Amino acid sequence: MPKIKLEHVVMRFGTVTAARDINVTINSGEYVTILGPSGCGKTTLIKMISGILHPTEGRVLIDGADVTDVPIEDRDVGYVFQNIALFPHMDLKDNVGYGPRVRDMSREETDAVAEEYLSLVRMLDRSGYLPSELSGGEQQKVAIARALASGSKVIMLDEPLSALDARVRVELRYDIRRLVKKLGITVLHVTHDQEEAMSVSDRIILMRKGTIHETGTPLEIYRDPKSIFAAYFIGETNLIECTVVKRTKKGNTQVVLRDGSVTRVAGIRFEVGDPVVLSVRPEHVYTANDGIRAVVRDVVFMGTYWRVRTEADSQDLIDYNISADTDTPSKGDVVYLVFNKKAARLFARPIQGLQEEIVLE
Amino acid sequence: MSLIKTVDEISSNPRNRKAWLALACVIFAVIIVIPAVYVIFSIPSNWSGIQDVLSDSAMMSIIWGAIWNSFSLAFIVTIIDIIVGLPMAWMLVRKSYRFGKYLDTFIDMPLAFPTVALGFSVIVFWGCPEGITVPGTGLVVDPYLMVILLHIIFTYPYMVRCLSGILEQIDTNYETAAMTLGASKWTAVRTITLPLFRAGLVTGFILCFARSLSETGGTYIVLRMMGATTLDVTGFFTGPTLISTIKDIPETDSMPVLILISSLLIVFALLMLFVAKAVMTRLRIPWRKVWPQFGRRVSGRKVAGTKDVLAFLFALIFVLLPSFYIFVCLGTEGTYSDYGGFLGAVGASFLVAGAATVFDVIFGVPVAMYIARNRGTKRAELLDNLVNVPLIIPTTALGVSLGLFWGQLGLSSMGMLLVIFGHISFTYPLLVRNLVGAIEEVDPSYEEIARTLGAKPFQAFRKVLLPMVKSSLLAGAVLAFTRSLGETGATQAIADVSTVPIYIVDLINANDYFGAAVSSVMLIAICFVFMFGLRIVISRMGGKD
Ligand SMILES: Nc1ncnc2c1ncn2[C@@H]1O[C@H](COP(=O)(O)OP(=O)(O)OP(=O)(O)O)[C@@H](O)[C@H]1O
Ligand SMILES: [Mg+2]
């Protein structure tokens, strides 16, 4: 049964429309991340679910009941703020115990719950500290414990890990997933970190300009994005404008680049003559003795591999990766590129132009 | 501009900067702190006279009564201010009513009214004094209640300002977070927002308490017009009004009595400051328990709306109407022709207020900077606490003390100078407090960056810090200036300088109520023109650079 459902939800702030006609369903116990460019309405979306914002139009349903007009405190939706917002005048135990306390539990019960959740995030030994005495990461953990301790079966996380260093972030994200899965909690998690979204979520919602652009499991979105924007925004990709010239008998589509060089992509979804955009991720581009001729423009070390940036004769910029321990080409070298045709995708070429299709604003 | 250049050069030597700070501190101590409490140290040399007073039981009961009245009044007034100021501050900061902007300016207006004018207006509005034909409500005949009503008017704006200042700084996310955890609005406010108020409440409490404790002129007018200023069992006094009443009795050596009352007021006031700080910072909002059902019920729209309406009505009926009622008095019959006397008084008032304010700015800025930039060091904390001293001491007692101190040094013939010194004492903290707050808001790295770019310290101060705190500095200066314009008690206690409030009190003493009303209104008008003009100047300046 769907846990959360939004029907035709619209949110306007004066002339700004932060959400336009959003329809989405989140299943019970699902871990969903929301990705999207800054200002696309991610925070707005989860604030409407938790009741902090009241949608201009549309309905919000939780457990099948319409909660659009139910005030925040009665929604039972936990929320971890982008800026943490631990109560500065209470120690950690009182912070975490706040949810039970305002539900009129006794002091003993409150303390027991607080201790339980503090220990879940491994902060029990600090229970007497004030928030200002903690590091950013520790505060994040406590904020999450506080949201969980209120007993909500649904929680919203607004970039809960953004303040942390890379290593702690990685550890904490698995901790959170393990915790909420154990407790059977439904999570909506806003993030800017693609790797985070890929690695923890059951499903990703990609938002853009106040709408839900695409949803899918991490693998689906990576392998089979349904749009150029999704391919471009999630993971990295080379986008090459070309035209279909042939549908082969083996079930491939042959396309021609602007300079006349040809390449093949698996699948036959387009007619001969269709203008298309070829999307191929750098990790699926290889060098060979023959293929698309390109000149190396730059070679960048990415931490664990080399990124080679080239310009093809068709003037398309094509990146590819090579492993860290192999020799790299030098600037100005000529290379011949081939694509993994099973991993490459074709999209109809947008009428308004490729750049327009992928702008973030 | 070569003077400024010279100062720039001088300022790059750290020794010069230290010397300047030391000078400012010495001046602060010699002109402000020491004279303010000197009266206590004069007790031994006046001991025989004081002993006579102590054995005069009739006098002593009047003195104790007055002191009790002063403190209990100030306490009650401050508590009322907190209770009614909170919803008003809330409404101004958190709600966006269309009339909010006007309300915001209106609330401040009583601050521009000299308290003598307010006193006159209040007594005419709430009481019905003899000899005045204006129809008052005549509701209040008890002097105690009347003084409470008066003091609320000029302390309430301070409290609302103070509370709304804090409220603006409290992140609304805390409340929202509490509500996502299941707290109703009421519970969230009670358990999260109110406790975060604490530090600010202490400041507001001290400010209002001190202001109420200190006030002389308006209170004197109210009591005098109620016929309560007789020195016997039927009289009703506060500490400061008792001092000014006794001072007015000619031909007796009243010094020992004045010393005794002033010392008592000062000692109790300082104790009060200490206790208020200690208690309020430790005070915990005691109820851990929450009542979810009750909280939910009072969190509704209706309750909130009712609360707003009540807050507004309170401001209207108890603050605004009584303040402006004085204008009605102009409609009565009467003659007033002593414009020369009035103008002379205005001249004296402006001289005193102007000189005091200039002094405050010159010597207040370095001290404020030192306090703000050296937070946490012992010396800065000491200075910070010392600055509060003249603020909490009732100005009349301060005046007595000052008069004694400078009289000892043989300066008692220079009345005008001493009055200026007196006004410096109680306006200085206002300016410094304002400035410390503003400077603390400015990240010191701005000045440091300016220094790394080659600016001399004084240049960095002028070009970087000053523009950022300019509005606060001016606000502080305006506050100091208007406070000085409206002051009665200190002036009266120090010397025979006829500033406007004194002039008005004298008219009342001569039963010339119409004259008092006319001069009060003229004084209000002058204050308004002055403040309004200054605002224009400020906004022009703001536009230029
Ligand atoms: N209270 C508000 N008043 C007016 N406009 C608002 C308000 N809140 C959000 N907006 C606007 O709505 C749009 C979406 O904002 P939102 O905070 O949801 O973005 P976001 O996707 O969370 O961005 P980020 O990733 O930067 O946090 C923005 O254009 C923002 O300016
Ligand atoms: Mg956001």
JSON list of C-alpha atoms in Angstrom, two decimals, chain B residues 422-497:
[
{"chain": "B", "resi": 422, "resn": "GLY", "atom": "CA", "xyz": [25.23, 64.31, 35.12]},
{"chain": "B", "resi": 423, "resn": "HIS", "atom": "CA", "xyz": [23.55, 63.81, 31.78]},
{"chain": "B", "resi": 424, "resn": "ILE", "atom": "CA", "xyz": [26.67, 62.18, 30.41]},
{"chain": "B", "resi": 425, "resn": "SER", "atom": "CA", "xyz": [26.47, 59.63, 33.21]},
{"chain": "B", "resi": 426, "resn": "PHE", "atom": "CA", "xyz": [23.07, 58.25, 32.37]},
{"chain": "B", "resi": 427, "resn": "THR", "atom": "CA", "xyz": [23.21, 58.66, 28.58]},
{"chain": "B", "resi": 428, "resn": "TYR", "atom": "CA", "xyz": [26.65, 57.12, 28.14]},
{"chain": "B", "resi": 429, "resn": "PRO", "atom": "CA", "xyz": [25.48, 53.56, 28.83]},
{"chain": "B", "resi": 430, "resn": "LEU", "atom": "CA", "xyz": [22.67, 53.91, 26.30]},
{"chain": "B", "resi": 431, "resn": "LEU", "atom": "CA", "xyz": [25.09, 54.74, 23.53]},
{"chain": "B", "resi": 432, "resn": "VAL", "atom": "CA", "xyz": [27.72, 52.21, 24.52]},
{"chain": "B", "resi": 433, "resn": "ARG", "atom": "CA", "xyz": [25.16, 49.39, 24.90]},
{"chain": "B", "resi": 434, "resn": "ASN", "atom": "CA", "xyz": [23.77, 50.05, 21.44]},
{"chain": "B", "resi": 435, "resn": "LEU", "atom": "CA", "xyz": [27.21, 50.20, 19.93]},
{"chain": "B", "resi": 436, "resn": "VAL", "atom": "CA", "xyz": [28.58, 47.09, 21.60]},
{"chain": "B", "resi": 437, "resn": "GLY", "atom": "CA", "xyz": [25.69, 45.10, 20.22]},
{"chain": "B", "resi": 438, "resn": "ALA", "atom": "CA", "xyz": [26.25, 46.45, 16.72]},
{"chain": "B", "resi": 439, "resn": "ILE", "atom": "CA", "xyz": [30.00, 45.96, 16.70]},
{"chain": "B", "resi": 440, "resn": "GLU", "atom": "CA", "xyz": [29.64, 42.39, 17.91]},
{"chain": "B", "resi": 441, "resn": "GLU", "atom": "CA", "xyz": [27.50, 41.67, 14.87]},
{"chain": "B", "resi": 442, "resn": "VAL", "atom": "CA", "xyz": [30.29, 42.75, 12.53]},
{"chain": "B", "resi": 443, "resn": "ASP", "atom": "CA", "xyz": [32.78, 40.05, 11.75]},
{"chain": "B", "resi": 444, "resn": "PRO", "atom": "CA", "xyz": [36.21, 41.31, 12.88]},
{"chain": "B", "resi": 445, "resn": "SER", "atom": "CA", "xyz": [37.74, 39.82, 9.76]},
{"chain": "B", "resi": 446, "resn": "TYR", "atom": "CA", "xyz": [36.48, 42.81, 7.77]},
{"chain": "B", "resi": 447, "resn": "GLU", "atom": "CA", "xyz": [38.79, 45.11, 9.67]},
{"chain": "B", "resi": 448, "resn": "GLU", "atom": "CA", "xyz": [41.57, 42.57, 9.52]},
{"chain": "B", "resi": 449, "resn": "ILE", "atom": "CA", "xyz": [41.19, 42.31, 5.77]},
{"chain": "B", "resi": 450, "resn": "ALA", "atom": "CA", "xyz": [41.32, 46.10, 5.51]},
{"chain": "B", "resi": 451, "resn": "ARG", "atom": "CA", "xyz": [44.51, 46.05, 7.56]},
{"chain": "B", "resi": 452, "resn": "THR", "atom": "CA", "xyz": [46.07, 43.41, 5.33]},
{"chain": "B", "resi": 453, "resn": "LEU", "atom": "CA", "xyz": [45.26, 45.68, 2.42]},
{"chain": "B", "resi": 454, "resn": "GLY", "atom": "CA", "xyz": [47.38, 48.36, 4.03]},
{"chain": "B", "resi": 455, "resn": "ALA", "atom": "CA", "xyz": [44.83, 50.46, 5.94]},
{"chain": "B", "resi": 456, "resn": "LYS", "atom": "CA", "xyz": [45.96, 52.11, 9.14]},
{"chain": "B", "resi": 457, "resn": "PRO", "atom": "CA", "xyz": [43.86, 51.09, 12.17]},
{"chain": "B", "resi": 458, "resn": "PHE", "atom": "CA", "xyz": [42.00, 54.37, 12.33]},
{"chain": "B", "resi": 459, "resn": "GLN", "atom": "CA", "xyz": [41.44, 54.22, 8.58]},
{"chain": "B", "resi": 460, "resn": "ALA", "atom": "CA", "xyz": [40.12, 50.69, 8.88]},
{"chain": "B", "resi": 461, "resn": "PHE", "atom": "CA", "xyz": [37.83, 51.88, 11.63]},
{"chain": "B", "resi": 462, "resn": "ARG", "atom": "CA", "xyz": [36.61, 54.87, 9.65]},
{"chain": "B", "resi": 463, "resn": "LYS", "atom": "CA", "xyz": [36.22, 53.19, 6.29]},
{"chain": "B", "resi": 464, "resn": "VAL", "atom": "CA", "xyz": [35.15, 49.70, 7.27]},
{"chain": "B", "resi": 465, "resn": "LEU", "atom": "CA", "xyz": [33.68, 49.40, 10.74]},
{"chain": "B", "resi": 466, "resn": "LEU", "atom": "CA", "xyz": [32.11, 52.82, 11.09]},
{"chain": "B", "resi": 467, "resn": "PRO", "atom": "CA", "xyz": [29.94, 52.61, 7.96]},
{"chain": "B", "resi": 468, "resn": "MET", "atom": "CA", "xyz": [28.66, 49.25, 9.14]},
{"chain": "B", "resi": 469, "resn": "VAL", "atom": "CA", "xyz": [27.69, 50.40, 12.61]},
{"chain": "B", "resi": 470, "resn": "LYS", "atom": "CA", "xyz": [26.81, 53.94, 11.60]},
{"chain": "B", "resi": 471, "resn": "SER", "atom": "CA", "xyz": [23.09, 53.48, 11.95]},
{"chain": "B", "resi": 472, "resn": "SER", "atom": "CA", "xyz": [23.45, 51.96, 15.42]},
{"chain": "B", "resi": 473, "resn": "LEU", "atom": "CA", "xyz": [25.79, 54.73, 16.47]},
{"chain": "B", "resi": 474, "resn": "LEU", "atom": "CA", "xyz": [23.29, 57.33, 15.32]},
{"chain": "B", "resi": 475, "resn": "ALA", "atom": "CA", "xyz": [20.40, 55.46, 16.89]},
{"chain": "B", "resi": 476, "resn": "GLY", "atom": "CA", "xyz": [22.35, 55.37, 20.14]},
{"chain": "B", "resi": 477, "resn": "ALA", "atom": "CA", "xyz": [23.13, 59.06, 19.87]},
{"chain": "B", "resi": 478, "resn": "VAL", "atom": "CA", "xyz": [19.49, 59.93, 19.21]},
{"chain": "B", "resi": 479, "resn": "LEU", "atom": "CA", "xyz": [18.44, 57.78, 22.15]},
{"chain": "B", "resi": 480, "resn": "ALA", "atom": "CA", "xyz": [20.96, 59.53, 24.39]},
{"chain": "B", "resi": 481, "resn": "PHE", "atom": "CA", "xyz": [19.94, 62.95, 23.14]},
{"chain": "B", "resi": 482, "resn": "THR", "atom": "CA", "xyz": [16.20, 62.49, 23.63]},
{"chain": "B", "resi": 483, "resn": "ARG", "atom": "CA", "xyz": [16.72, 60.82, 26.97]},
{"chain": "B", "resi": 484, "resn": "SER", "atom": "CA", "xyz": [18.71, 63.84, 28.06]},
{"chain": "B", "resi": 485, "resn": "LEU", "atom": "CA", "xyz": [16.08, 66.24, 26.74]},
{"chain": "B", "resi": 486, "resn": "GLY", "atom": "CA", "xyz": [13.42, 64.54, 28.82]},
{"chain": "B", "resi": 487, "resn": "GLU", "atom": "CA", "xyz": [15.39, 64.15, 32.04]},
{"chain": "B", "resi": 488, "resn": "THR", "atom": "CA", "xyz": [14.14, 65.93, 35.14]},
{"chain": "B", "resi": 489, "resn": "GLY", "atom": "CA", "xyz": [15.48, 64.25, 38.26]},
{"chain": "B", "resi": 490, "resn": "ALA", "atom": "CA", "xyz": [19.21, 64.49, 37.68]},
{"chain": "B", "resi": 491, "resn": "THR", "atom": "CA", "xyz": [19.06, 68.10, 36.58]},
{"chain": "B", "resi": 492, "resn": "GLN", "atom": "CA", "xyz": [16.97, 69.06, 39.57]},
{"chain": "B", "resi": 493, "resn": "ALA", "atom": "CA", "xyz": [19.26, 67.29, 41.98]},
{"chain": "B", "resi": 494, "resn": "ILE", "atom": "CA", "xyz": [22.46, 68.79, 40.62]},
{"chain": "B", "resi": 495, "resn": "ALA", "atom": "CA", "xyz": [21.89, 72.46, 40.10]},
{"chain": "B", "resi": 496, "resn": "ASP", "atom": "CA", "xyz": [19.51, 75.24, 39.28]},
{"chain": "B", "resi": 497, "resn": "VAL", "atom": "CA", "xyz": [19.58, 74.93, 35.53]}
]
